[in-house]
């Protein structure tokens, strides 16, 4: 996706996610978060929670002791704004409990 002002489709973001999963798991977590937001905004709560769970699973593989550990590397993914920090608390706040 080369045009930063155009909002990516879910299919485009899912393709990016698959590529990132093999090369950059932190970027994949950010993309999973963007897909969760995009799905939620489209009214698909089940898919949104699936992507949020995927993001949470990926984040579990990273340290989270400092702000630097959980700081997002990008401002947005596919036109979806990311929070400044990405961790379990943010996911639970935006998508509810995963239990």
mmCIF file of N, CA and C in Angstrom:
data_model
loop_
_atom_site.group_PDB
_atom_site.id
_atom_site.type_symbol
_atom_site.label_atom_id
_atom_site.label_comp_id
_atom_site.label_asym_id
_atom_site.label_seq_id
_atom_site.Cartn_x
_atom_site.Cartn_y
_atom_site.Cartn_z
ATOM 1 N N UNK A 1 0.858 -1.174 0.000
ATOM 2 C CA UNK A 1 0.000 0.000 0.000
ATOM 3 C C UNK A 1 0.896 1.226 0.000
ATOM 4 N N UNK A 2 0.878 1.989 -1.093
ATOM 5 C CA UNK A 2 1.807 3.099 -1.219
ATOM 6 C C UNK A 2 1.180 4.462 -0.969
ATOM 7 N N UNK A 3 -0.132 4.594 -1.068
ATOM 8 C CA UNK A 3 -0.798 5.873 -0.873
ATOM 9 C C UNK A 3 -1.233 6.003 0.584
ATOM 10 N N UNK A 4 -0.543 6.838 1.395
ATOM 11 C CA UNK A 4 -0.845 6.914 2.826
ATOM 12 C C UNK A 4 -2.183 7.580 3.140
ATOM 13 N N UNK A 5 -2.795 8.277 2.168
ATOM 14 C CA UNK A 5 -4.057 8.959 2.447
ATOM 15 C C UNK A 5 -5.272 8.086 2.140
ATOM 16 N N UNK A 6 -5.082 7.005 1.402
ATOM 17 C CA UNK A 6 -6.183 6.121 1.052
ATOM 18 C C UNK A 6 -6.337 5.060 2.137
ATOM 19 N N UNK A 7 -7.576 4.795 2.516
ATOM 20 C CA UNK A 7 -7.839 3.757 3.505
ATOM 21 C C UNK A 7 -7.769 2.405 2.803
ATOM 22 N N UNK A 8 -6.998 1.512 3.366
ATOM 23 C CA UNK A 8 -6.830 0.177 2.792
ATOM 24 C C UNK A 8 -8.072 -0.663 3.041
ATOM 25 N N UNK A 9 -8.345 -1.573 2.129
ATOM 26 C CA UNK A 9 -9.442 -2.520 2.325
ATOM 27 C C UNK A 9 -8.988 -3.573 3.329
ATOM 28 N N UNK A 10 -9.948 -4.298 3.875
ATOM 29 C CA UNK A 10 -9.617 -5.380 4.803
ATOM 30 C C UNK A 10 -8.741 -6.421 4.113
ATOM 31 N N UNK A 11 -9.048 -6.729 2.862
ATOM 32 C CA UNK A 11 -8.249 -7.722 2.125
ATOM 33 C C UNK A 11 -6.805 -7.256 1.964
ATOM 34 N N UNK A 12 -6.610 -5.971 1.671
ATOM 35 C CA UNK A 12 -5.249 -5.434 1.551
ATOM 36 C C UNK A 12 -4.507 -5.537 2.878
ATOM 37 N N UNK A 13 -5.178 -5.154 3.963
ATOM 38 C CA UNK A 13 -4.539 -5.212 5.278
ATOM 39 C C UNK A 13 -4.240 -6.651 5.687
ATOM 40 N N UNK A 14 -5.130 -7.571 5.359
ATOM 41 C CA UNK A 14 -4.886 -8.975 5.691
ATOM 42 C C UNK A 14 -3.668 -9.509 4.936
ATOM 43 N N UNK A 15 -3.501 -9.072 3.698
ATOM 44 C CA UNK A 15 -2.328 -9.467 2.920
ATOM 45 C C UNK A 15 -1.053 -8.912 3.546
ATOM 46 N N UNK A 16 -1.099 -7.645 3.945
ATOM 47 C CA UNK A 16 0.044 -7.018 4.612
ATOM 48 C C UNK A 16 0.347 -7.759 5.914
ATOM 49 N N UNK A 17 -0.699 -8.094 6.662
ATOM 50 C CA UNK A 17 -0.532 -8.815 7.924
ATOM 51 C C UNK A 17 0.219 -10.125 7.698
ATOM 52 N N UNK A 18 -0.171 -10.880 6.688
ATOM 53 C CA UNK A 18 0.481 -12.167 6.410
ATOM 54 C C UNK A 18 1.964 -11.983 6.097
ATOM 55 N N UNK A 19 2.294 -10.952 5.340
ATOM 56 C CA UNK A 19 3.693 -10.671 5.011
ATOM 57 C C UNK A 19 4.463 -10.283 6.272
ATOM 58 N N UNK A 20 3.861 -9.415 7.082
ATOM 59 C CA UNK A 20 4.532 -8.945 8.298
ATOM 60 C C UNK A 20 4.710 -10.081 9.303
ATOM 61 N N UNK A 21 3.759 -10.994 9.349
ATOM 62 C CA UNK A 21 3.835 -12.106 10.278
ATOM 63 C C UNK A 21 5.128 -12.894 10.083
ATOM 64 N N UNK A 22 5.581 -12.963 8.841
ATOM 65 C CA UNK A 22 6.809 -13.702 8.531
ATOM 66 C C UNK A 22 8.069 -12.870 8.720
ATOM 67 N N UNK A 23 7.934 -11.541 8.731
ATOM 68 C CA UNK A 23 9.126 -10.699 8.729
ATOM 69 C C UNK A 23 9.251 -9.748 9.915
ATOM 70 N N UNK A 24 8.128 -9.304 10.483
ATOM 71 C CA UNK A 24 8.168 -8.292 11.549
ATOM 72 C C UNK A 24 6.924 -8.451 12.417
ATOM 73 N N UNK A 25 7.049 -9.241 13.481
ATOM 74 C CA UNK A 25 5.876 -9.567 14.305
ATOM 75 C C UNK A 25 5.293 -8.347 15.020
ATOM 76 N N UNK A 26 6.112 -7.359 15.347
ATOM 77 C CA UNK A 26 5.560 -6.143 15.968
ATOM 78 C C UNK A 26 4.681 -5.411 14.957
ATOM 79 N N UNK A 27 5.147 -5.269 13.731
ATOM 80 C CA UNK A 27 4.341 -4.638 12.676
ATOM 81 C C UNK A 27 3.055 -5.434 12.461
ATOM 82 N N UNK A 28 3.138 -6.761 12.522
ATOM 83 C CA UNK A 28 1.951 -7.605 12.373
ATOM 84 C C UNK A 28 0.947 -7.328 13.491
ATOM 85 N N UNK A 29 1.444 -7.110 14.712
ATOM 86 C CA UNK A 29 0.555 -6.783 15.830
ATOM 87 C C UNK A 29 -0.145 -5.450 15.576
ATOM 88 N N UNK A 30 0.587 -4.463 15.074
ATOM 89 C CA UNK A 30 -0.018 -3.172 14.749
ATOM 90 C C UNK A 30 -1.072 -3.322 13.655
ATOM 91 N N UNK A 31 -0.787 -4.139 12.660
ATOM 92 C CA UNK A 31 -1.739 -4.349 11.569
ATOM 93 C C UNK A 31 -2.967 -5.107 12.071
ATOM 94 N N UNK A 32 -2.770 -6.082 12.951
ATOM 95 C CA UNK A 32 -3.906 -6.799 13.533
ATOM 96 C C UNK A 32 -4.789 -5.824 14.319
ATOM 97 N N UNK A 33 -4.169 -4.890 15.031
ATOM 98 C CA UNK A 33 -4.935 -3.873 15.747
ATOM 99 C C UNK A 33 -5.748 -3.034 14.767
ATOM 100 N N UNK A 34 -5.131 -2.619 13.666
ATOM 101 C CA UNK A 34 -5.836 -1.825 12.653
ATOM 102 C C UNK A 34 -7.009 -2.614 12.071
ATOM 103 N N UNK A 35 -6.801 -3.903 11.818
ATOM 104 C CA UNK A 35 -7.889 -4.745 11.310
ATOM 105 C C UNK A 35 -9.013 -4.882 12.340
ATOM 106 N N UNK A 36 -8.662 -4.951 13.614
ATOM 107 C CA UNK A 36 -9.679 -5.022 14.669
ATOM 108 C C UNK A 36 -10.512 -3.740 14.691
ATOM 109 N N UNK A 37 -9.849 -2.605 14.590
ATOM 110 C CA UNK A 37 -10.560 -1.319 14.571
ATOM 111 C C UNK A 37 -11.440 -1.223 13.324
ATOM 112 N N UNK A 38 -10.878 -1.567 12.185
ATOM 113 C CA UNK A 38 -11.619 -1.489 10.927
ATOM 114 C C UNK A 38 -12.861 -2.389 10.964
ATOM 115 N N UNK A 39 -12.719 -3.594 11.484
ATOM 116 C CA UNK A 39 -13.853 -4.518 11.595
ATOM 117 C C UNK A 39 -14.894 -3.988 12.571
ATOM 118 N N UNK A 40 -14.438 -3.466 13.699
ATOM 119 C CA UNK A 40 -15.362 -2.895 14.688
ATOM 120 C C UNK A 40 -16.154 -1.745 14.093
ATOM 121 N N UNK A 41 -15.454 -0.862 13.379
ATOM 122 C CA UNK A 41 -16.124 0.292 12.778
ATOM 123 C C UNK A 41 -17.121 -0.110 11.698
ATOM 124 N N UNK A 42 -16.894 -1.272 11.085
ATOM 125 C CA UNK A 42 -17.820 -1.798 10.070
ATOM 126 C C UNK A 42 -18.975 -2.560 10.719
ATOM 127 N N UNK A 43 -18.928 -2.698 12.049
ATOM 128 C CA UNK A 43 -20.007 -3.367 12.767
ATOM 129 C C UNK A 43 -19.842 -4.869 12.903
ATOM 130 N N UNK A 44 -18.687 -5.390 12.531
ATOM 131 C CA UNK A 44 -18.433 -6.831 12.626
ATOM 132 C C UNK A 44 -17.655 -7.107 13.909
ATOM 133 N N UNK A 45 -18.382 -7.197 15.034
ATOM 134 C CA UNK A 45 -17.744 -7.356 16.333
ATOM 135 C C UNK A 45 -17.029 -8.686 16.473
ATOM 136 N N UNK A 46 -17.582 -9.752 15.894
ATOM 137 C CA UNK A 46 -16.919 -11.059 15.999
ATOM 138 C C UNK A 46 -15.549 -11.025 15.336
ATOM 139 N N UNK A 47 -15.486 -10.505 14.127
ATOM 140 C CA UNK A 47 -14.206 -10.416 13.416
ATOM 141 C C UNK A 47 -13.267 -9.445 14.136
ATOM 142 N N UNK A 48 -13.828 -8.365 14.653
ATOM 143 C CA UNK A 48 -13.026 -7.387 15.381
ATOM 144 C C UNK A 48 -12.344 -8.034 16.580
ATOM 145 N N UNK A 49 -13.078 -8.819 17.325
ATOM 146 C CA UNK A 49 -12.505 -9.472 18.505
ATOM 147 C C UNK A 49 -11.488 -10.539 18.107
ATOM 148 N N UNK A 50 -11.702 -11.205 16.961
ATOM 149 C CA UNK A 50 -10.709 -12.172 16.478
ATOM 150 C C UNK A 50 -9.381 -11.478 16.196
ATOM 151 N N UNK A 51 -9.450 -10.321 15.533
ATOM 152 C CA UNK A 51 -8.216 -9.582 15.231
ATOM 153 C C UNK A 51 -7.594 -9.033 16.502
ATOM 154 N N UNK A 52 -8.424 -8.590 17.441
ATOM 155 C CA UNK A 52 -7.896 -8.096 18.718
ATOM 156 C C UNK A 52 -7.186 -9.223 19.463
ATOM 157 N N UNK A 53 -7.754 -10.427 19.444
ATOM 158 C CA UNK A 53 -7.104 -11.587 20.074
ATOM 159 C C UNK A 53 -5.781 -11.901 19.382
ATOM 160 N N UNK A 54 -5.761 -11.824 18.063
ATOM 161 C CA UNK A 54 -4.528 -12.073 17.308
ATOM 162 C C UNK A 54 -3.464 -11.057 17.714
ATOM 163 N N UNK A 55 -3.862 -9.797 17.833
ATOM 164 C CA UNK A 55 -2.942 -8.744 18.257
ATOM 165 C C UNK A 55 -2.409 -9.057 19.658
ATOM 166 N N UNK A 56 -3.289 -9.423 20.565
ATOM 167 C CA UNK A 56 -2.897 -9.741 21.930
ATOM 168 C C UNK A 56 -1.920 -10.914 21.969
ATOM 169 N N UNK A 57 -2.174 -11.925 21.163
ATOM 170 C CA UNK A 57 -1.280 -13.089 21.093
ATOM 171 C C UNK A 57 0.112 -12.666 20.629
ATOM 172 N N UNK A 58 0.155 -11.816 19.612
ATOM 173 C CA UNK A 58 1.452 -11.345 19.118
ATOM 174 C C UNK A 58 2.160 -10.491 20.160
ATOM 175 N N UNK A 59 1.424 -9.630 20.832
ATOM 176 C CA UNK A 59 2.032 -8.752 21.838
ATOM 177 C C UNK A 59 2.615 -9.539 22.999
ATOM 178 N N UNK A 60 2.053 -10.700 23.289
ATOM 179 C CA UNK A 60 2.538 -11.518 24.401
ATOM 180 C C UNK A 60 3.987 -11.952 24.195
ATOM 181 N N UNK A 61 4.457 -11.910 22.965
ATOM 182 C CA UNK A 61 5.828 -12.299 22.677
ATOM 183 C C UNK A 61 6.846 -11.183 22.838
ATOM 184 N N UNK A 62 6.386 -10.016 23.289
ATOM 185 C CA UNK A 62 7.276 -8.866 23.444
ATOM 186 C C UNK A 62 7.305 -8.406 24.890
ATOM 187 N N UNK A 63 8.416 -7.801 25.321
ATOM 188 C CA UNK A 63 8.442 -7.232 26.673
ATOM 189 C C UNK A 63 7.468 -6.046 26.757
ATOM 190 N N UNK A 64 6.995 -5.796 27.970
ATOM 191 C CA UNK A 64 6.064 -4.679 28.158
ATOM 192 C C UNK A 64 6.343 -3.952 29.469
ATOM 193 N N UNK A 65 7.614 -3.888 29.835
ATOM 194 C CA UNK A 65 7.985 -3.295 31.113
ATOM 195 C C UNK A 65 8.080 -1.776 31.077
ATOM 196 N N UNK A 66 8.369 -1.219 29.913
ATOM 197 C CA UNK A 66 8.542 0.235 29.812
ATOM 198 C C UNK A 66 7.657 0.794 28.708
ATOM 199 N N UNK A 67 7.482 2.105 28.716
ATOM 200 C CA UNK A 67 6.723 2.754 27.639
ATOM 201 C C UNK A 67 7.376 2.493 26.288
ATOM 202 N N UNK A 68 8.695 2.475 26.262
ATOM 203 C CA UNK A 68 9.405 2.202 25.020
ATOM 204 C C UNK A 68 9.106 0.819 24.467
ATOM 205 N N UNK A 69 8.878 -0.130 25.374
ATOM 206 C CA UNK A 69 8.558 -1.496 24.952
ATOM 207 C C UNK A 69 7.225 -1.566 24.219
ATOM 208 N N UNK A 70 6.265 -0.736 24.611
ATOM 209 C CA UNK A 70 4.908 -0.831 24.061
ATOM 210 C C UNK A 70 4.556 0.319 23.111
ATOM 211 N N UNK A 71 5.522 1.187 22.844
ATOM 212 C CA UNK A 71 5.276 2.306 21.929
ATOM 213 C C UNK A 71 5.111 1.804 20.501
ATOM 214 N N UNK A 72 4.075 2.285 19.829
ATOM 215 C CA UNK A 72 3.877 1.895 18.437
ATOM 216 C C UNK A 72 4.962 2.528 17.576
ATOM 217 N N UNK A 73 5.284 1.839 16.499
ATOM 218 C CA UNK A 73 6.342 2.304 15.597
ATOM 219 C C UNK A 73 5.787 3.172 14.471
ATOM 220 N N UNK A 74 4.475 3.049 14.212
ATOM 221 C CA UNK A 74 3.825 3.803 13.138
ATOM 222 C C UNK A 74 2.675 4.621 13.710
ATOM 223 N N UNK A 75 2.298 5.663 13.008
ATOM 224 C CA UNK A 75 1.169 6.498 13.415
ATOM 225 C C UNK A 75 -0.143 5.869 12.965
ATOM 226 N N UNK A 76 -0.116 5.268 11.783
ATOM 227 C CA UNK A 76 -1.319 4.630 11.251
ATOM 228 C C UNK A 76 -0.927 3.433 10.397
ATOM 229 N N UNK A 77 -1.907 2.574 10.183
ATOM 230 C CA UNK A 77 -1.746 1.412 9.308
ATOM 231 C C UNK A 77 -2.962 1.379 8.394
ATOM 232 N N UNK A 78 -2.723 1.495 7.103
ATOM 233 C CA UNK A 78 -3.820 1.430 6.144
ATOM 234 C C UNK A 78 -4.881 2.486 6.353
ATOM 235 N N UNK A 79 -4.501 3.620 6.902
ATOM 236 C CA UNK A 79 -5.453 4.702 7.150
ATOM 237 C C UNK A 79 -6.117 4.646 8.519
ATOM 238 N N UNK A 80 -5.812 3.628 9.312
ATOM 239 C CA UNK A 80 -6.352 3.495 10.669
ATOM 240 C C UNK A 80 -5.314 4.022 11.641
ATOM 241 N N UNK A 81 -5.696 5.023 12.433
ATOM 242 C CA UNK A 81 -4.768 5.590 13.413
ATOM 243 C C UNK A 81 -4.479 4.582 14.517
ATOM 244 N N UNK A 82 -3.219 4.507 14.891
ATOM 245 C CA UNK A 82 -2.804 3.636 15.987
ATOM 246 C C UNK A 82 -2.680 4.457 17.265
ATOM 247 N N UNK A 83 -2.864 3.811 18.420
ATOM 248 C CA UNK A 83 -2.608 4.517 19.678
ATOM 249 C C UNK A 83 -1.098 4.712 19.837
ATOM 250 N N UNK A 84 -0.694 5.577 20.732
ATOM 251 C CA UNK A 84 0.737 5.784 20.982
ATOM 252 C C UNK A 84 1.381 4.542 21.581
ATOM 253 N N UNK A 85 0.597 3.799 22.361
ATOM 254 C CA UNK A 85 1.098 2.603 23.021
ATOM 255 C C UNK A 85 0.148 1.452 22.725
ATOM 256 N N UNK A 86 0.715 0.278 22.557
ATOM 257 C CA UNK A 86 -0.089 -0.895 22.232
ATOM 258 C C UNK A 86 0.244 -2.003 23.234
ATOM 259 N N UNK A 87 -0.742 -2.336 24.072
ATOM 260 C CA UNK A 87 -0.574 -3.364 25.094
ATOM 261 C C UNK A 87 -1.942 -3.907 25.477
ATOM 262 N N UNK A 88 -1.949 -4.913 26.324
ATOM 263 C CA UNK A 88 -3.185 -5.585 26.695
ATOM 264 C C UNK A 88 -4.249 -4.620 27.220
ATOM 265 N N UNK A 89 -3.852 -3.651 28.034
ATOM 266 C CA UNK A 89 -4.811 -2.698 28.587
ATOM 267 C C UNK A 89 -5.535 -1.897 27.507
ATOM 268 N N UNK A 90 -4.812 -1.496 26.486
ATOM 269 C CA UNK A 90 -5.424 -0.763 25.377
ATOM 270 C C UNK A 90 -6.434 -1.650 24.659
ATOM 271 N N UNK A 91 -6.049 -2.894 24.414
ATOM 272 C CA UNK A 91 -6.952 -3.818 23.720
ATOM 273 C C UNK A 91 -8.210 -4.081 24.545
ATOM 274 N N UNK A 92 -8.051 -4.314 25.829
ATOM 275 C CA UNK A 92 -9.223 -4.568 26.679
ATOM 276 C C UNK A 92 -10.114 -3.333 26.777
ATOM 277 N N UNK A 93 -9.508 -2.167 26.807
ATOM 278 C CA UNK A 93 -10.277 -0.926 26.867
ATOM 279 C C UNK A 93 -11.118 -0.731 25.601
ATOM 280 N N UNK A 94 -10.563 -1.058 24.463
ATOM 281 C CA UNK A 94 -11.256 -0.819 23.189
ATOM 282 C C UNK A 94 -12.141 -1.959 22.724
ATOM 283 N N UNK A 95 -11.832 -3.196 23.170
ATOM 284 C CA UNK A 95 -12.574 -4.352 22.653
ATOM 285 C C UNK A 95 -13.206 -5.215 23.739
ATOM 286 N N UNK A 96 -13.011 -4.857 25.003
ATOM 287 C CA UNK A 96 -13.629 -5.616 26.086
ATOM 288 C C UNK A 96 -12.785 -6.800 26.506
ATOM 289 N N UNK A 97 -13.378 -7.633 27.355
ATOM 290 C CA UNK A 97 -12.693 -8.816 27.870
ATOM 291 C C UNK A 97 -12.572 -9.889 26.811
ATOM 292 N N UNK A 98 -11.508 -10.657 26.853
ATOM 293 C CA UNK A 98 -11.280 -11.735 25.892
ATOM 294 C C UNK A 98 -11.508 -13.111 26.521
ATOM 295 N N UNK A 99 -11.869 -13.151 27.775
ATOM 296 C CA UNK A 99 -12.035 -14.430 28.480
ATOM 297 C C UNK A 99 -13.301 -15.134 28.086
#
